[in-house]
CSV table of C-alpha atoms and ligand atoms in Angstrom, one decimal:
chain,number,residue,atom,x,y,z
A,1,MET,CA,109.4,76.6,60.9
A,2,SER,CA,109.1,79.8,58.9
A,3,SER,CA,109.5,83.1,60.7
A,4,ILE,CA,106.9,85.8,61.3
A,5,LEU,CA,109.1,88.7,62.2
A,6,GLU,CA,112.5,89.2,60.6
A,7,CYS,CA,115.2,91.8,60.7
A,8,ARG,CA,117.8,91.8,58.1
A,9,GLN,CA,121.2,93.5,58.4
A,10,VAL,CA,119.7,96.1,60.8
A,11,SER,CA,122.0,98.8,62.2
A,12,LYS,CA,121.1,101.8,64.3
A,13,ARG,CA,123.5,104.6,65.0
A,14,PHE,CA,123.1,107.3,67.6
A,15,GLY,CA,125.7,110.0,66.6
A,16,LYS,CA,128.9,108.1,66.1
A,17,SER,CA,128.2,105.0,68.1
A,18,HIS,CA,126.2,101.9,67.1
A,19,ALA,CA,123.4,100.7,69.3
A,20,ILE,CA,122.6,97.9,66.9
A,21,LEU,CA,125.1,96.5,64.4
A,22,ASP,CA,124.2,94.4,61.4
A,23,ALA,CA,121.5,92.4,63.2
A,24,THR,CA,119.9,89.6,61.2
A,25,VAL,CA,117.4,87.6,63.2
A,26,SER,CA,114.1,85.7,62.4
A,27,PHE,CA,111.5,85.1,65.1
A,28,GLU,CA,109.5,81.9,64.8
A,29,PRO,CA,105.8,82.3,65.2
A,30,GLY,CA,103.8,81.0,68.2
A,31,ALA,CA,106.7,81.0,70.5
A,32,VAL,CA,108.1,83.0,73.5
A,33,HIS,CA,111.5,84.5,72.8
A,34,GLY,CA,113.9,85.8,75.4
A,35,LEU,CA,116.0,88.8,74.3
A,36,LEU,CA,119.0,88.8,76.6
A,37,GLY,CA,121.8,91.3,76.9
A,38,ALA,CA,123.8,93.3,79.4
A,39,ASN,CA,123.0,96.9,80.2
A,40,GLY,CA,123.4,99.0,77.1
A,41,ALA,CA,123.5,96.0,74.8
A,42,GLY,CA,120.7,97.4,72.6
A,43,LYS,CA,117.6,95.5,73.7
A,44,THR,CA,115.3,98.5,74.0
A,45,THR,CA,116.6,99.9,70.7
A,46,LEU,CA,116.1,96.6,68.9
A,47,LEU,CA,112.5,96.2,70.3
A,48,HIS,CA,111.7,99.8,69.2
A,49,ILE,CA,113.0,99.1,65.7
A,50,LEU,CA,111.1,95.7,65.5
A,51,SER,CA,107.9,97.5,66.4
A,52,GLY,CA,108.4,100.2,63.8
A,53,MET,CA,108.6,102.9,66.4
A,54,ILE,CA,112.0,104.0,65.4
A,55,TYR,CA,113.8,103.7,62.1
A,56,PRO,CA,117.0,101.7,61.6
A,57,THR,CA,119.9,103.5,60.1
A,58,GLN,CA,120.3,100.6,57.8
A,59,GLY,CA,118.5,97.3,57.1
A,60,VAL,CA,114.8,96.2,57.0
A,61,VAL,CA,112.3,94.7,59.4
A,62,THR,CA,109.4,92.5,57.9
A,63,PHE,CA,106.3,91.1,59.5
A,64,ASP,CA,104.8,88.2,57.6
A,65,GLY,CA,107.0,89.3,54.6
A,66,GLN,CA,105.8,92.9,54.6
A,67,GLN,CA,108.1,95.8,55.5
A,68,VAL,CA,107.1,97.1,58.9
A,69,HIS,CA,108.2,100.7,58.8
A,70,GLU,CA,105.6,103.1,57.2
A,71,ASN,CA,103.2,100.2,57.0
A,72,ALA,CA,100.2,100.9,59.3
A,73,LEU,CA,98.8,97.3,58.9
A,74,ALA,CA,102.0,95.6,59.8
A,75,MET,CA,102.6,98.1,62.7
A,76,SER,CA,99.1,97.4,64.1
A,77,SER,CA,100.0,93.7,64.3
A,78,ILE,CA,102.9,94.4,66.6
A,79,CYS,CA,102.4,95.6,70.1
A,80,LEU,CA,105.3,97.2,72.0
A,81,VAL,CA,105.0,97.4,75.8
A,82,LYS,CA,107.6,99.8,76.9
A,83,SER,CA,109.2,99.6,80.3
A,84,ASP,CA,108.1,103.3,80.8
A,85,GLU,CA,105.1,104.5,78.8
A,86,ARG,CA,106.0,108.2,79.1
A,87,SER,CA,103.1,109.4,76.9
A,88,TRP,CA,100.7,108.0,79.5
A,89,ALA,CA,102.1,110.1,82.3
A,90,ASP,CA,99.2,112.6,82.8
A,91,TYR,CA,96.4,110.2,82.1
A,92,LYS,CA,94.3,108.2,84.5
A,93,VAL,CA,94.3,104.4,84.3
A,94,LYS,CA,90.7,104.4,83.0
A,95,ASP,CA,91.6,106.9,80.2
A,96,ILE,CA,94.6,104.8,79.2
A,97,MET,CA,92.4,101.7,79.0
A,98,ARG,CA,89.9,103.7,76.8
A,99,PHE,CA,92.7,104.9,74.5
A,100,CYS,CA,93.9,101.3,74.2
A,101,SER,CA,90.4,100.1,73.3
A,102,LEU,CA,90.2,102.7,70.6
A,103,LEU,CA,93.7,102.4,69.2
A,104,LEU,CA,94.6,98.8,69.5
A,105,PRO,CA,92.9,96.5,67.0
A,106,GLY,CA,93.2,93.3,69.0
A,107,TRP,CA,91.8,94.8,72.2
A,108,ASP,CA,89.9,92.4,74.3
A,109,GLU,CA,87.9,94.5,76.8
A,110,ARG,CA,86.8,91.6,79.0
A,111,LYS,CA,90.4,90.4,79.4
A,112,ALA,CA,91.5,94.0,80.1
A,113,LEU,CA,88.9,94.4,82.9
A,114,SER,CA,89.8,91.0,84.4
A,115,LEU,CA,93.5,91.9,84.4
A,116,LEU,CA,92.9,95.3,86.0
A,117,GLN,CA,91.0,93.6,88.7
A,118,ARG,CA,93.6,90.9,89.1
A,119,PHE,CA,96.2,93.6,89.7
A,120,ASN,CA,93.8,95.7,91.7
A,121,LEU,CA,94.8,98.8,89.6
A,122,PRO,CA,93.0,102.1,90.7
A,123,ALA,CA,91.0,103.4,87.7
A,124,ASN,CA,91.2,107.0,88.8
A,125,LYS,CA,94.9,107.3,89.4
A,126,ARG,CA,97.2,108.9,86.9
A,127,TYR,CA,100.0,106.8,85.4
A,128,LYS,CA,102.7,109.1,86.9
A,129,GLN,CA,101.1,108.6,90.4
A,130,LEU,CA,101.3,104.8,90.2
A,131,SER,CA,104.2,103.0,91.8
A,132,ARG,CA,106.9,101.5,89.5
A,133,GLY,CA,105.4,98.0,89.9
A,134,MET,CA,101.9,99.3,89.2
A,135,GLN,CA,103.1,101.0,86.0
A,136,SER,CA,104.6,97.6,84.9
A,137,GLN,CA,101.2,95.9,85.7
A,138,LEU,CA,99.4,98.4,83.5
A,139,GLY,CA,101.9,97.6,80.7
A,140,ILE,CA,101.2,93.9,81.2
A,141,VAL,CA,97.4,94.6,80.9
A,142,LYS,CA,98.1,96.4,77.6
A,143,GLY,CA,100.3,93.6,76.3
A,144,LEU,CA,98.1,90.7,77.3
A,145,ALA,CA,94.6,92.3,76.5
A,146,ASN,CA,95.8,93.4,73.1
A,147,GLN,CA,95.7,90.1,71.1
A,148,ALA,CA,98.3,91.3,68.7
A,149,PRO,CA,100.1,88.6,66.7
A,150,ILE,CA,103.4,89.9,68.0
A,151,THR,CA,103.9,91.4,71.4
A,152,LEU,CA,107.2,92.9,72.5
A,153,PHE,CA,107.7,93.4,76.2
A,154,ASP,CA,110.7,95.5,77.3
A,155,GLU,CA,111.5,94.6,80.9
A,156,PRO,CA,107.9,93.9,81.8
A,157,THR,CA,108.6,92.9,85.5
A,158,LEU,CA,110.4,96.1,86.5
A,159,GLY,CA,109.4,96.9,90.1
A,160,LEU,CA,107.2,93.9,90.5
A,161,ASP,CA,107.5,91.8,93.7
A,162,ALA,CA,108.2,88.1,93.5
A,163,ASP,CA,104.5,87.2,93.8
A,164,MET,CA,103.5,89.6,91.0
A,165,ARG,CA,106.3,88.4,88.7
A,166,GLU,CA,105.1,84.8,89.2
A,167,ALA,CA,101.5,86.0,88.4
A,168,PHE,CA,102.8,87.6,85.2
A,169,TYR,CA,104.6,84.4,84.1
A,170,GLU,CA,101.5,82.3,84.8
A,171,LEU,CA,99.3,84.8,82.8
A,172,LEU,CA,101.7,84.7,79.9
A,173,ILE,CA,101.8,80.9,79.9
A,174,GLN,CA,98.0,80.8,79.9
A,175,GLU,CA,97.8,83.4,77.2
A,176,CYS,CA,100.3,81.6,74.9
A,177,SER,CA,99.1,78.0,75.4
A,178,GLY,CA,97.1,77.0,72.4
A,179,SER,CA,97.6,80.4,70.8
A,180,ASP,CA,99.8,81.4,67.9
A,181,ARG,CA,100.9,84.7,69.5
A,182,THR,CA,104.6,85.5,69.3
A,183,ILE,CA,106.1,87.1,72.3
A,184,ILE,CA,109.5,88.7,72.6
A,185,ILE,CA,110.6,89.6,76.1
A,186,SER,CA,113.7,91.5,77.2
A,187,THR,CA,114.6,90.9,80.8
A,188,HIS,CA,117.5,90.8,83.3
A,189,LEU,CA,115.7,88.2,85.5
A,190,ILE,CA,116.9,85.4,83.4
A,191,ASP,CA,116.7,82.3,85.7
A,192,GLU,CA,113.2,82.9,86.8
A,193,SER,CA,111.9,83.5,83.3
A,194,ALA,CA,114.1,80.8,81.6
A,195,ASN,CA,111.2,78.3,81.6
A,196,LEU,CA,109.1,80.7,79.5
A,197,PHE,CA,111.6,81.0,76.7
A,198,GLU,CA,111.4,78.6,73.8
A,199,TYR,CA,114.1,80.6,72.0
A,200,ILE,CA,116.9,82.8,73.2
A,201,ALA,CA,118.4,85.8,71.3
A,202,LEU,CA,121.6,87.1,72.8
A,203,LEU,CA,122.7,90.7,72.1
A,204,GLU,CA,126.2,91.7,72.9
A,205,GLU,CA,127.2,95.4,72.3
A,206,GLY,CA,124.6,95.7,69.6
A,207,VAL,CA,125.4,92.4,67.8
A,208,ILE,CA,123.1,89.4,67.8
A,209,THR,CA,125.6,86.7,68.8
A,210,LYS,CA,123.2,83.8,69.2
A,211,HIS,CA,119.6,83.0,68.4
A,212,GLN,CA,118.5,79.4,68.9
A,213,ASP,CA,116.1,77.3,70.8
A,214,THR,CA,116.7,77.2,74.5
A,215,ASP,CA,117.2,73.5,74.8
A,216,SER,CA,120.0,73.4,72.2
A,217,PHE,CA,121.4,76.7,73.7
A,218,LEU,CA,121.8,74.9,77.1
A,219,GLU,CA,122.6,71.5,75.7
A,220,HIS,CA,126.4,71.7,76.1
A,221,ALA,CA,126.5,74.0,79.2
A,222,TYR,CA,127.7,72.3,82.4
A,223,TYR,CA,129.3,72.7,85.7
A,224,LEU,CA,132.3,70.4,86.3
A,225,GLN,CA,133.2,70.1,89.9
A,226,GLY,CA,135.9,68.0,91.6
A,227,ASN,CA,139.6,67.5,92.3
A,228,SER,CA,141.7,70.5,91.0
A,229,VAL,CA,144.5,68.2,89.8
A,230,THR,CA,142.1,66.3,87.6
A,231,LEU,CA,140.6,69.4,86.2
A,232,GLU,CA,143.9,71.2,85.6
A,233,GLN,CA,144.2,69.5,82.2
A,234,PHE,CA,141.5,71.9,80.9
A,235,SER,CA,143.6,75.0,81.7
A,236,GLY,CA,143.4,77.2,78.6
A,237,ASP,CA,140.7,75.1,77.0
A,238,PRO,CA,138.3,77.4,75.1
A,239,ARG,CA,135.3,75.4,76.3
A,240,VAL,CA,136.0,76.7,79.9
A,241,LEU,CA,134.1,79.9,80.4
A,242,HIS,CA,135.0,80.3,84.1
A,243,ALA,CA,136.9,78.6,86.8
A,244,GLU,CA,137.0,78.8,90.6
A,245,SER,CA,139.3,76.9,92.9
A,246,LEU,CA,139.2,76.5,96.6
A,247,ALA,CA,141.0,74.1,98.9
A,248,GLY,CA,141.9,71.6,96.2
A,249,THR,CA,138.4,71.6,94.6
A,250,THR,CA,137.7,73.3,91.3
A,251,ILE,CA,134.5,74.3,89.6
A,252,LEU,CA,134.5,74.9,85.9
A,253,ALA,CA,131.7,76.5,83.9
A,254,TRP,CA,131.9,74.6,80.6
A,255,TYR,CA,130.3,75.4,77.2
A,256,GLY,CA,130.9,72.9,74.4
A,257,ASP,CA,131.0,69.2,73.5
A,258,LEU,CA,131.9,67.0,76.5
A,259,SER,CA,131.0,63.6,75.0
A,260,LYS,CA,134.7,62.5,74.6
A,261,GLU,CA,135.7,63.3,78.1
A,262,ARG,CA,132.5,62.8,80.1
A,263,THR,CA,132.8,59.1,81.0
A,264,GLU,CA,136.4,59.3,82.1
A,265,LEU,CA,135.8,62.4,84.1
A,266,GLU,CA,132.8,60.8,85.9
A,267,GLN,CA,135.0,57.7,86.7
A,268,GLN,CA,137.5,60.1,88.2
A,269,GLY,CA,134.8,61.5,90.5
A,270,ILE,CA,134.1,64.7,88.7
A,271,ARG,CA,130.5,65.8,89.2
A,272,ILE,CA,128.8,67.1,86.1
A,273,SER,CA,125.6,69.1,86.4
A,274,PRO,CA,123.7,71.5,84.1
A,275,LEU,CA,124.8,75.2,84.0
A,276,PRO,CA,121.7,77.5,84.6
A,277,LEU,CA,120.8,79.9,81.9
A,278,GLN,CA,121.6,83.0,84.0
A,279,LYS,CA,125.1,81.8,84.7
A,280,LEU,CA,125.7,80.8,81.1
A,281,PHE,CA,124.6,84.3,80.0
A,282,VAL,CA,126.9,86.0,82.5
A,283,TYR,CA,129.9,84.0,81.5
A,284,LEU,CA,129.2,84.3,77.8
A,285,THR,CA,128.7,88.0,77.9
A,286,ARG,CA,131.5,88.9,80.4
A,287,LYS,CA,134.0,91.0,78.6
A,288,GLY,CA,137.3,89.3,77.7
A,289,ARG,CA,136.9,85.5,77.9
A,290,PHE,CA,138.2,84.1,81.2
A,291,ASN,CA,141.9,83.1,81.3
A,292,ASN,CA,141.7,80.1,83.6
A,293,GLU,CA,145.5,79.8,84.0
A,294,GLU,CA,145.3,82.8,86.3
A,295,VAL,CA,143.0,81.0,88.7
A,296,MET,CA,143.9,77.4,88.5
B,301,ATP,N1,118.1,108.1,72.0
B,301,ATP,C1,119.4,107.8,72.2
B,301,ATP,N2,120.4,108.6,71.9
B,301,ATP,C2,121.7,108.3,72.1
B,301,ATP,N3,122.1,107.0,72.5
B,301,ATP,C3,121.1,106.1,72.7
B,301,ATP,C4,119.7,106.4,72.6
B,301,ATP,N4,119.0,105.3,72.9
B,301,ATP,C5,119.9,104.4,73.2
B,301,ATP,N5,121.2,104.9,73.1
B,301,ATP,C6,122.4,104.1,73.3
B,301,ATP,O1,122.3,102.9,72.6
B,301,ATP,C7,122.9,101.8,73.4
B,301,ATP,C8,121.9,100.7,73.6
B,301,ATP,O2,120.9,101.3,74.5
B,301,ATP,P1,119.6,100.4,74.9
B,301,ATP,O3,118.7,101.2,75.7
B,301,ATP,O4,119.0,99.9,73.6
B,301,ATP,O5,120.2,99.2,75.7
B,301,ATP,P2,119.5,98.1,76.6
B,301,ATP,O6,120.1,96.8,76.3
B,301,ATP,O7,118.0,98.2,76.5
B,301,ATP,O8,120.0,98.5,78.0
B,301,ATP,P3,119.4,98.3,79.5
B,301,ATP,O9,119.4,96.9,79.8
B,301,ATP,O10,120.4,99.1,80.4
B,301,ATP,O11,118.0,98.9,79.5
B,301,ATP,C9,123.4,102.4,74.7
B,301,ATP,O12,124.8,102.7,74.5
B,301,ATP,C10,122.6,103.7,74.8
B,301,ATP,O13,123.4,104.7,75.5
């Protein structure tokens, strides 16, 4: 499938340090992409660059083949929902909605009103007087009511309680089913949003280290659990991301091909189960790969 949004060899320096380094990534259209990375990995910076809001130090971003920066048409097709919309601080909810209706070309007024009601947002309160969760809800209204071809959500669920996070995921699924909108979401709540993501992009210290469809990303990720003596043979194996042993039982977090060993391990009583996305993310991004000899 061809991509709709691409960044090629994009770097961003702040002073002497790189927030983004040589990022090349293509986002397929009509899909929800998860942008995952530890604190400070560069997610916010990358989303701002993708939206055209800040310039890269090097490299180029294109939307549908057109350069995004200094291109009003391309920029109007990309909606960035920031985790904190500081420019809204002094404005009332109703004024912010009015600005959105005037400024955002894909604005769907009916959808905006229905979302405002859904979240029960007070029209006469100023943004800075809203709770953290209500500010996120207003961002979600902007992102969903503006039918932009590309919507970038930076930590859209900050401050939302579990019920409201679930409401957001449901609204997003409704919005995307049967539509060709492309959504990129940065989040730290990986497990609960994992089902939304058709693709995962992994950022580590400013570098895109993976970008692939979620199923193949998780295809070779397992927990192996069983007798420590049986699992000892994998000490030092690069496919072992993490190991824990207790009272003769070992649990390995495994990332890689297991087809050769699988049958024999199962015959030896080793339990093999899928490794959840959140755990895989944590083990992959943990600094300094685990040295399992220390634990086993
Ligand atoms: N305006 C800025 N000036 C200087 N450094 C910056 C600026 N914006 C970001 N950085 C630095 O760039 C790096 C990436 O920051 P960024 O906010 O993009 O990370 P993030 O992945 O969104 O982090 P988090 O998950 O904690 O929100 C960090 O080291 C940060 O300190």
